[in-house]
PDB file of C-alpha atoms in Angstrom:
ATOM      1  CA  UNK A   1      55.793 147.644 139.744  1.00 45.00           C
ATOM      2  CA  UNK A   2      54.685 151.278 140.071  1.00 51.00           C
ATOM      3  CA  UNK A   3      57.394 153.917 140.015  1.00 55.00           C
ATOM      4  CA  UNK A   4      58.628 154.842 143.475  1.00 59.00           C
ATOM      5  CA  UNK A   5      59.905 158.254 144.415  1.00 67.00           C
ATOM      6  CA  UNK A   6      62.169 158.879 147.392  1.00 71.00           C
ATOM      7  CA  UNK A   7      61.814 162.006 149.460  1.00 71.00           C
ATOM      8  CA  UNK A   8      64.278 163.522 151.919  1.00 70.00           C
ATOM      9  CA  UNK A   9      63.604 166.073 154.600  1.00 78.00           C
ATOM     10  CA  UNK A  10      64.598 169.701 154.029  1.00 74.00           C
ATOM     11  CA  UNK A  11      65.333 170.718 157.607  1.00 80.00           C
ATOM     12  CA  UNK A  12      65.798 174.355 156.674  1.00 82.00           C
ATOM     13  CA  UNK A  13      62.345 174.816 155.130  1.00 83.00           C
ATOM     14  CA  UNK A  14      60.799 172.043 157.194  1.00 84.00           C
ATOM     15  CA  UNK A  15      59.378 170.138 154.234  1.00 82.00           C
ATOM     16  CA  UNK A  16      59.946 166.938 152.207  1.00 83.00           C
ATOM     17  CA  UNK A  17      61.664 167.235 148.827  1.00 71.00           C
ATOM     18  CA  UNK A  18      62.253 164.553 146.165  1.00 76.00           C
ATOM     19  CA  UNK A  19      65.739 162.980 145.894  1.00 65.00           C
ATOM     20  CA  UNK A  20      67.157 163.690 142.406  1.00 69.00           C
ATOM     21  CA  UNK A  21      69.853 161.963 140.276  1.00 67.00           C
ATOM     22  CA  UNK A  22      71.486 162.998 137.012  1.00 66.00           C
ATOM     23  CA  UNK A  23      71.133 161.356 133.609  1.00 69.00           C
ATOM     24  CA  UNK A  24      73.594 158.600 134.571  1.00 67.00           C
ATOM     25  CA  UNK A  25      71.567 157.764 137.674  1.00 65.00           C
ATOM     26  CA  UNK A  26      74.288 159.204 139.901  1.00 63.00           C
ATOM     27  CA  UNK A  27      73.467 161.246 142.969  1.00 61.00           C
ATOM     28  CA  UNK A  28      74.376 164.884 142.471  1.00 61.00           C
ATOM     29  CA  UNK A  29      75.554 166.760 145.542  1.00 60.00           C
ATOM     30  CA  UNK A  30      75.504 170.562 145.235  1.00 65.00           C
ATOM     31  CA  UNK A  31      75.419 171.421 148.910  1.00 66.00           C
ATOM     32  CA  UNK A  32      78.786 172.909 149.988  1.00 70.00           C
ATOM     33  CA  UNK A  33      78.647 171.365 153.460  1.00 68.00           C
ATOM     34  CA  UNK A  34      77.912 167.909 152.030  1.00 64.00           C
ATOM     35  CA  UNK A  35      80.731 168.278 149.504  1.00 66.00           C
ATOM     36  CA  UNK A  36      83.153 169.221 152.283  1.00 72.00           C
ATOM     37  CA  UNK A  37      82.119 166.170 154.312  1.00 64.00           C
ATOM     38  CA  UNK A  38      82.599 163.873 151.318  1.00 59.00           C
ATOM     39  CA  UNK A  39      86.026 165.428 150.699  1.00 70.00           C
ATOM     40  CA  UNK A  40      86.984 164.744 154.332  1.00 70.00           C
ATOM     41  CA  UNK A  41      85.854 161.120 153.961  1.00 61.00           C
ATOM     42  CA  UNK A  42      87.977 160.799 150.813  1.00 62.00           C
ATOM     43  CA  UNK A  43      91.035 162.204 152.621  1.00 69.00           C
ATOM     44  CA  UNK A  44      90.507 159.907 155.619  1.00 62.00           C
ATOM     45  CA  UNK A  45      90.279 156.811 153.437  1.00 55.00           C
ATOM     46  CA  UNK A  46      93.621 157.797 151.817  1.00 60.00           C
ATOM     47  CA  UNK A  47      93.889 154.927 149.340  1.00 57.00           C
ATOM     48  CA  UNK A  48      92.479 152.239 151.638  1.00 56.00           C
ATOM     49  CA  UNK A  49      88.996 152.132 150.098  1.00 53.00           C
ATOM     50  CA  UNK A  50      87.881 148.578 149.228  1.00 59.00           C
ATOM     51  CA  UNK A  51      86.192 148.421 145.839  1.00 54.00           C
ATOM     52  CA  UNK A  52      83.854 145.510 145.022  1.00 63.00           C
ATOM     53  CA  UNK A  53      82.603 146.811 141.666  1.00 64.00           C
ATOM     54  CA  UNK A  54      84.164 144.714 138.865  1.00 69.00           C
ATOM     55  CA  UNK A  55      84.494 147.655 136.480  1.00 67.00           C
ATOM     56  CA  UNK A  56      86.229 149.722 139.137  1.00 61.00           C
ATOM     57  CA  UNK A  57      88.490 146.799 140.025  1.00 67.00           C
ATOM     58  CA  UNK A  58      89.477 146.472 136.366  1.00 71.00           C
ATOM     59  CA  UNK A  59      90.342 150.150 136.245  1.00 64.00           C
ATOM     60  CA  UNK A  60      92.382 149.917 139.433  1.00 60.00           C
ATOM     61  CA  UNK A  61      94.202 146.864 138.015  1.00 70.00           C
ATOM     62  CA  UNK A  62      95.119 148.890 134.935  1.00 69.00           C
ATOM     63  CA  UNK A  63      96.389 151.682 137.151  1.00 62.00           C
ATOM     64  CA  UNK A  64      98.467 149.173 139.134  1.00 62.00           C
ATOM     65  CA  UNK A  65     100.057 147.837 135.945  1.00 70.00           C
ATOM     66  CA  UNK A  66     100.795 151.349 134.739  1.00 64.00           C
ATOM     67  CA  UNK A  67     102.387 152.279 138.058  1.00 56.00           C
ATOM     68  CA  UNK A  68     104.666 149.233 137.781  1.00 60.00           C
ATOM     69  CA  UNK A  69     104.722 148.097 141.412  1.00 52.00           C
ATOM     70  CA  UNK A  70     104.729 151.534 143.024  1.00 54.00           C
ATOM     71  CA  UNK A  71     101.062 151.410 144.082  1.00 47.00           C
ATOM     72  CA  UNK A  72     100.556 151.679 147.866  1.00 55.00           C
ATOM     73  CA  UNK A  73      97.874 149.363 149.206  1.00 53.00           C
ATOM     74  CA  UNK A  74      96.623 147.955 152.508  1.00 59.00           C
ATOM     75  CA  UNK A  75      94.678 145.116 150.881  1.00 62.00           C
ATOM     76  CA  UNK A  76      96.225 141.799 151.958  1.00 68.00           C
ATOM     77  CA  UNK A  77      95.789 140.091 148.583  1.00 65.00           C
ATOM     78  CA  UNK A  78      97.293 143.053 146.768  1.00 61.00           C
ATOM     79  CA  UNK A  79     100.177 143.218 149.269  1.00 63.00           C
ATOM     80  CA  UNK A  80     100.903 139.515 148.720  1.00 68.00           C
ATOM     81  CA  UNK A  81     100.960 140.025 144.952  1.00 63.00           C
ATOM     82  CA  UNK A  82     103.234 143.042 145.226  1.00 56.00           C
ATOM     83  CA  UNK A  83     105.536 141.094 147.596  1.00 66.00           C
ATOM     84  CA  UNK A  84     105.854 138.346 144.977  1.00 66.00           C
ATOM     85  CA  UNK A  85     106.679 140.939 142.339  1.00 57.00           C
ATOM     86  CA  UNK A  86     109.287 142.490 144.638  1.00 57.00           C
ATOM     87  CA  UNK A  87     110.923 139.091 145.258  1.00 64.00           C
ATOM     88  CA  UNK A  88     111.013 138.363 141.535  1.00 59.00           C
ATOM     89  CA  UNK A  89     112.726 141.620 140.603  1.00 50.00           C
ATOM     90  CA  UNK A  90     115.045 141.699 143.645  1.00 59.00           C
ATOM     91  CA  UNK A  91     118.282 143.410 142.674  1.00 59.00           C
ATOM     92  CA  UNK A  92     117.208 143.956 139.064  1.00 54.00           C
ATOM     93  CA  UNK A  93     115.527 147.360 139.345  1.00 52.00           C
ATOM     94  CA  UNK A  94     115.886 149.295 136.103  1.00 58.00           C
ATOM     95  CA  UNK A  95     115.688 153.079 136.270  1.00 55.00           C
ATOM     96  CA  UNK A  96     114.876 154.769 132.963  1.00 66.00           C
ATOM     97  CA  UNK A  97     114.317 158.275 134.322  1.00 68.00           C
ATOM     98  CA  UNK A  98     117.341 160.372 133.320  1.00 71.00           C
ATOM     99  CA  UNK A  99     117.239 162.541 136.447  1.00 71.00           C
ATOM    100  CA  UNK A 100     117.085 159.499 138.734  1.00 67.00           C
ATOM    101  CA  UNK A 101     119.910 157.831 136.780  1.00 69.00           C
ATOM    102  CA  UNK A 102     122.070 160.919 137.195  1.00 72.00           C
ATOM    103  CA  UNK A 103     121.371 161.045 140.935  1.00 67.00           C
ATOM    104  CA  UNK A 104     122.191 157.359 141.396  1.00 62.00           C
ATOM    105  CA  UNK A 105     125.399 157.787 139.418  1.00 70.00           C
ATOM    106  CA  UNK A 106     126.438 160.720 141.607  1.00 70.00           C
ATOM    107  CA  UNK A 107     125.792 158.616 144.735  1.00 61.00           C
ATOM    108  CA  UNK A 108     127.882 155.765 143.338  1.00 63.00           C
ATOM    109  CA  UNK A 109     130.761 158.120 142.505  1.00 69.00           C
ATOM    110  CA  UNK A 110     130.585 159.814 145.905  1.00 63.00           C
ATOM    111  CA  UNK A 111     130.698 156.533 147.834  1.00 53.00           C
ATOM    112  CA  UNK A 112     133.460 155.100 145.666  1.00 62.00           C
ATOM    113  CA  UNK A 113     134.394 152.452 148.227  1.00 55.00           C
ATOM    114  CA  UNK A 114     134.987 155.002 151.005  1.00 55.00           C
ATOM    115  CA  UNK A 115     131.904 156.150 152.886  1.00 50.00           C
ATOM    116  CA  UNK A 116     131.698 159.926 153.150  1.00 52.00           C
ATOM    117  CA  UNK A 117     129.618 161.532 155.895  1.00 54.00           C
ATOM    118  CA  UNK A 118     128.882 165.130 156.831  1.00 62.00           C
ATOM    119  CA  UNK A 119     126.694 164.248 159.807  1.00 66.00           C
ATOM    120  CA  UNK A 120     128.446 165.524 162.937  1.00 73.00           C
ATOM    121  CA  UNK A 121     127.118 162.753 165.167  1.00 71.00           C
ATOM    122  CA  UNK A 122     128.214 160.057 162.721  1.00 71.00           C
ATOM    123  CA  UNK A 123     131.641 161.672 162.343  1.00 71.00           C
ATOM    124  CA  UNK A 124     132.073 161.832 166.119  1.00 74.00           C
ATOM    125  CA  UNK A 125     131.154 158.149 166.446  1.00 72.00           C
ATOM    126  CA  UNK A 126     133.636 157.152 163.728  1.00 68.00           C
ATOM    127  CA  UNK A 127     136.303 159.275 165.399  1.00 75.00           C
ATOM    128  CA  UNK A 128     135.672 157.530 168.736  1.00 74.00           C
ATOM    129  CA  UNK A 129     135.972 154.125 167.046  1.00 70.00           C
ATOM    130  CA  UNK A 130     139.255 155.165 165.431  1.00 68.00           C
ATOM    131  CA  UNK A 131     140.596 156.419 168.773  1.00 74.00           C
ATOM    132  CA  UNK A 132     139.576 153.217 170.569  1.00 72.00           C
ATOM    133  CA  UNK A 133     141.219 151.003 167.957  1.00 68.00           C
ATOM    134  CA  UNK A 134     144.362 153.147 167.693  1.00 70.00           C
ATOM    135  CA  UNK A 135     147.387 150.908 167.934  1.00 67.00           C
ATOM    136  CA  UNK A 136     145.416 147.781 168.763  1.00 67.00           C
ATOM    137  CA  UNK A 137     144.577 146.555 165.275  1.00 58.00           C
ATOM    138  CA  UNK A 138     147.444 144.779 163.516  1.00 60.00           C
ATOM    139  CA  UNK A 139     147.713 142.685 160.410  1.00 55.00           C
ATOM    140  CA  UNK A 140     150.462 140.265 159.478  1.00 56.00           C
ATOM    141  CA  UNK A 141     151.379 138.559 156.271  1.00 57.00           C
ATOM    142  CA  UNK A 142     153.558 135.531 155.725  1.00 73.00           C
ATOM    143  CA  UNK A 143     155.271 133.558 158.517  1.00 84.00           C
ATOM    144  CA  UNK A 144     157.403 135.087 161.278  1.00 94.00           C
ATOM    145  CA  UNK A 145     160.882 133.549 161.353  1.00 96.00           C
ATOM    146  CA  UNK A 146     164.297 134.123 162.935  1.00 97.00           C
ATOM    147  CA  UNK A 147     167.605 132.255 163.136  1.00 98.00           C
ATOM    148  CA  UNK A 148     171.008 132.335 164.816  1.00 98.00           C
ATOM    149  CA  UNK A 149     174.231 130.519 165.698  1.00 98.00           C
ATOM    150  CA  UNK A 150     174.835 128.449 168.834  1.00 98.00           C
ATOM    151  CA  UNK A 151     178.387 127.260 168.051  1.00 98.00           C
ATOM    152  CA  UNK A 152     180.516 127.933 164.958  1.00 98.00           C
ATOM    153  CA  UNK A 153     183.677 125.783 164.644  1.00 98.00           C
ATOM    154  CA  UNK A 154     183.750 125.777 168.404  1.00 98.00           C
ATOM    155  CA  UNK A 155     185.667 123.332 170.593  1.00 98.00           C
ATOM    156  CA  UNK A 156     183.351 121.598 173.068  1.00 98.00           C
ATOM    157  CA  UNK A 157     183.621 118.959 175.759  1.00 98.00           C
ATOM    158  CA  UNK A 158     181.049 116.278 176.485  1.00 98.00           C
ATOM    159  CA  UNK A 159     178.412 117.847 178.754  1.00 98.00           C
ATOM    160  CA  UNK A 160     178.876 121.442 177.580  1.00 98.00           C
ATOM    161  CA  UNK A 161     175.731 123.511 176.907  1.00 98.00           C
ATOM    162  CA  UNK A 162     175.058 126.466 174.629  1.00 98.00           C
ATOM    163  CA  UNK A 163     173.576 129.794 175.584  1.00 98.00           C
ATOM    164  CA  UNK A 164     169.784 129.742 175.929  1.00 98.00           C
ATOM    165  CA  UNK A 165     167.288 130.778 173.248  1.00 98.00           C
ATOM    166  CA  UNK A 166     164.113 132.730 174.159  1.00 98.00           C
ATOM    167  CA  UNK A 167     161.302 131.215 172.062  1.00 97.00           C
ATOM    168  CA  UNK A 168     158.491 133.255 173.625  1.00 96.00           C
ATOM    169  CA  UNK A 169     157.036 134.353 170.268  1.00 94.00           C
ATOM    170  CA  UNK A 170     157.646 131.106 168.384  1.00 97.00           C
ATOM    171  CA  UNK A 171     156.145 127.630 168.223  1.00 97.00           C
ATOM    172  CA  UNK A 172     158.603 125.606 166.141  1.00 98.00           C
ATOM    173  CA  UNK A 173     162.383 125.211 166.283  1.00 98.00           C
ATOM    174  CA  UNK A 174     165.070 123.370 164.358  1.00 98.00           C
ATOM    175  CA  UNK A 175     168.763 122.794 165.125  1.00 98.00           C
ATOM    176  CA  UNK A 176     171.230 121.895 162.389  1.00 98.00           C
ATOM    177  CA  UNK A 177     174.976 121.672 161.861  1.00 98.00           C
ATOM    178  CA  UNK A 178     177.938 119.311 162.023  1.00 98.00           C
ATOM    179  CA  UNK A 179     179.417 117.517 165.061  1.00 98.00           C
ATOM    180  CA  UNK A 180     182.714 116.504 163.426  1.00 97.00           C
ATOM    181  CA  UNK A 181     182.349 112.917 164.681  1.00 97.00           C
ATOM    182  CA  UNK A 182     179.751 110.357 165.670  1.00 97.00           C
ATOM    183  CA  UNK A 183     177.761 111.646 168.597  1.00 97.00           C
ATOM    184  CA  UNK A 184     174.571 113.372 169.654  1.00 98.00           C
ATOM    185  CA  UNK A 185     173.016 116.484 171.086  1.00 98.00           C
ATOM    186  CA  UNK A 186     169.951 116.838 173.323  1.00 98.00           C
ATOM    187  CA  UNK A 187     167.607 119.785 173.840  1.00 98.00           C
ATOM    188  CA  UNK A 188     167.204 121.137 177.365  1.00 98.00           C
ATOM    189  CA  UNK A 189     164.116 123.214 178.204  1.00 98.00           C
ATOM    190  CA  UNK A 190     163.207 125.700 180.948  1.00 98.00           C
ATOM    191  CA  UNK A 191     160.273 127.908 181.937  1.00 97.00           C
ATOM    192  CA  UNK A 192     162.400 130.473 183.774  1.00 97.00           C
ATOM    193  CA  UNK A 193     165.819 130.244 182.103  1.00 96.00           C
ATOM    194  CA  UNK A 194     167.415 128.931 185.321  1.00 97.00           C
ATOM    195  CA  UNK A 195     166.095 125.435 185.981  1.00 98.00           C
ATOM    196  CA  UNK A 196     166.742 123.067 183.102  1.00 98.00           C
ATOM    197  CA  UNK A 197     165.358 119.665 182.112  1.00 98.00           C
ATOM    198  CA  UNK A 198     166.516 117.427 179.288  1.00 97.00           C
ATOM    199  CA  UNK A 199     163.831 116.746 176.670  1.00 97.00           C
ATOM    200  CA  UNK A 200     164.734 113.187 175.690  1.00 95.00           C
ATOM    201  CA  UNK A 201     162.198 113.266 172.864  1.00 96.00           C
ATOM    202  CA  UNK A 202     164.508 115.854 171.259  1.00 98.00           C
ATOM    203  CA  UNK A 203     167.735 113.846 171.125  1.00 98.00           C
ATOM    204  CA  UNK A 204     169.473 114.099 167.734  1.00 98.00           C
ATOM    205  CA  UNK A 205     172.391 112.006 166.385  1.00 98.00           C
ATOM    206  CA  UNK A 206     174.938 112.921 163.743  1.00 98.00           C
ATOM    207  CA  UNK A 207     175.059 111.196 160.370  1.00 96.00           C
ATOM    208  CA  UNK A 208     177.459 108.220 160.363  1.00 93.00           C
ATOM    209  CA  UNK A 209     179.433 109.417 157.331  1.00 94.00           C
ATOM    210  CA  UNK A 210     179.273 113.221 157.110  1.00 97.00           C
ATOM    211  CA  UNK A 211     178.499 113.818 160.810  1.00 98.00           C
ATOM    212  CA  UNK A 212     175.793 116.327 159.919  1.00 98.00           C
ATOM    213  CA  UNK A 213     173.031 116.684 162.462  1.00 98.00           C
ATOM    214  CA  UNK A 214     169.528 118.150 162.275  1.00 98.00           C
ATOM    215  CA  UNK A 215     166.368 117.926 164.337  1.00 98.00           C
ATOM    216  CA  UNK A 216     163.165 119.831 164.945  1.00 98.00           C
ATOM    217  CA  UNK A 217     160.973 120.217 168.023  1.00 98.00           C
ATOM    218  CA  UNK A 218     158.087 122.239 169.464  1.00 97.00           C
ATOM    219  CA  UNK A 219     158.776 125.234 171.706  1.00 97.00           C
ATOM    220  CA  UNK A 220     156.500 124.133 174.529  1.00 95.00           C
ATOM    221  CA  UNK A 221     158.700 125.870 177.133  1.00 97.00           C
ATOM    222  CA  UNK A 222     159.825 129.475 176.761  1.00 98.00           C
ATOM    223  CA  UNK A 223     163.578 128.776 176.869  1.00 98.00           C
ATOM    224  CA  UNK A 224     165.720 126.037 175.329  1.00 98.00           C
ATOM    225  CA  UNK A 225     169.401 125.253 174.766  1.00 98.00           C
ATOM    226  CA  UNK A 226     171.616 122.490 173.356  1.00 98.00           C
ATOM    227  CA  UNK A 227     173.676 120.063 175.432  1.00 98.00           C
ATOM    228  CA  UNK A 228     176.606 118.335 173.676  1.00 98.00           C
ATOM    229  CA  UNK A 229     177.122 114.629 174.297  1.00 98.00           C
ATOM    230  CA  UNK A 230     180.390 114.729 172.330  1.00 97.00           C
ATOM    231  CA  UNK A 231     183.858 116.289 172.511  1.00 98.00           C
ATOM    232  CA  UNK A 232     185.407 117.960 169.496  1.00 97.00           C
ATOM    233  CA  UNK A 233     184.905 120.862 167.092  1.00 98.00           C
ATOM    234  CA  UNK A 234     181.274 121.523 166.269  1.00 98.00           C
ATOM    235  CA  UNK A 235     179.042 123.949 164.400  1.00 98.00           C
ATOM    236  CA  UNK A 236     175.367 124.183 165.402  1.00 98.00           C
ATOM    237  CA  UNK A 237     172.827 126.744 164.221  1.00 98.00           C
ATOM    238  CA  UNK A 238     169.088 127.167 164.858  1.00 98.00           C
ATOM    239  CA  UNK A 239     165.932 128.536 163.227  1.00 98.00           C
ATOM    240  CA  UNK A 240     162.621 129.532 164.820  1.00 98.00           C
ATOM    241  CA  UNK A 241     159.195 129.826 163.201  1.00 97.00           C
ATOM    242  CA  UNK A 242     155.952 131.219 164.685  1.00 95.00           C
TER     243      UNK A 242
END
């Protein structure tokens, strides 16, 4: 095939001139305007240029390996590969740069379990949260309990009742003591402390030999008291648990 020569038009001098390449068969651009245009194209592409040349791809691959996962890319295949790398190293990032290590250490020491902030907006928001919660947030440990005496070596007559107990803050109750003879007690309950009903499921008998008595029940009504179905000298105490 005969050699072919390509000409381009010189618009300034209004004549055709041959297109020239250097010794590596690469187009040489000396025109300042053309160089500026090519520079603008390079800036616009900003790392998104797709390269199909195998040699160039190999070079870019080497650069990617050297950069160790910090390469920015918009190529979908490359993004998928980098995503896999990111998932594999999740939480295991090793920083060998001494300056970066020092900065990270300072951050860790500053946080120290208590977030510090100098941002006025953030501080105002935290202050508002603190004000809103003030006095409303409580914590408890253990079990809330209380106890008291209903009758201590007291003389009672069949049908007598004790003073009432307000169990508003409690769920469970127990009565215990000694009736001095064979007999029983029954728990009376009330919602208002005035109208009373006997809770026959909470009827407790004394032991046949020692005459001790004990029984537990749920505080389903706010108030309760003990009714004695025995005459004699008795001692009865109670305990409440939340």
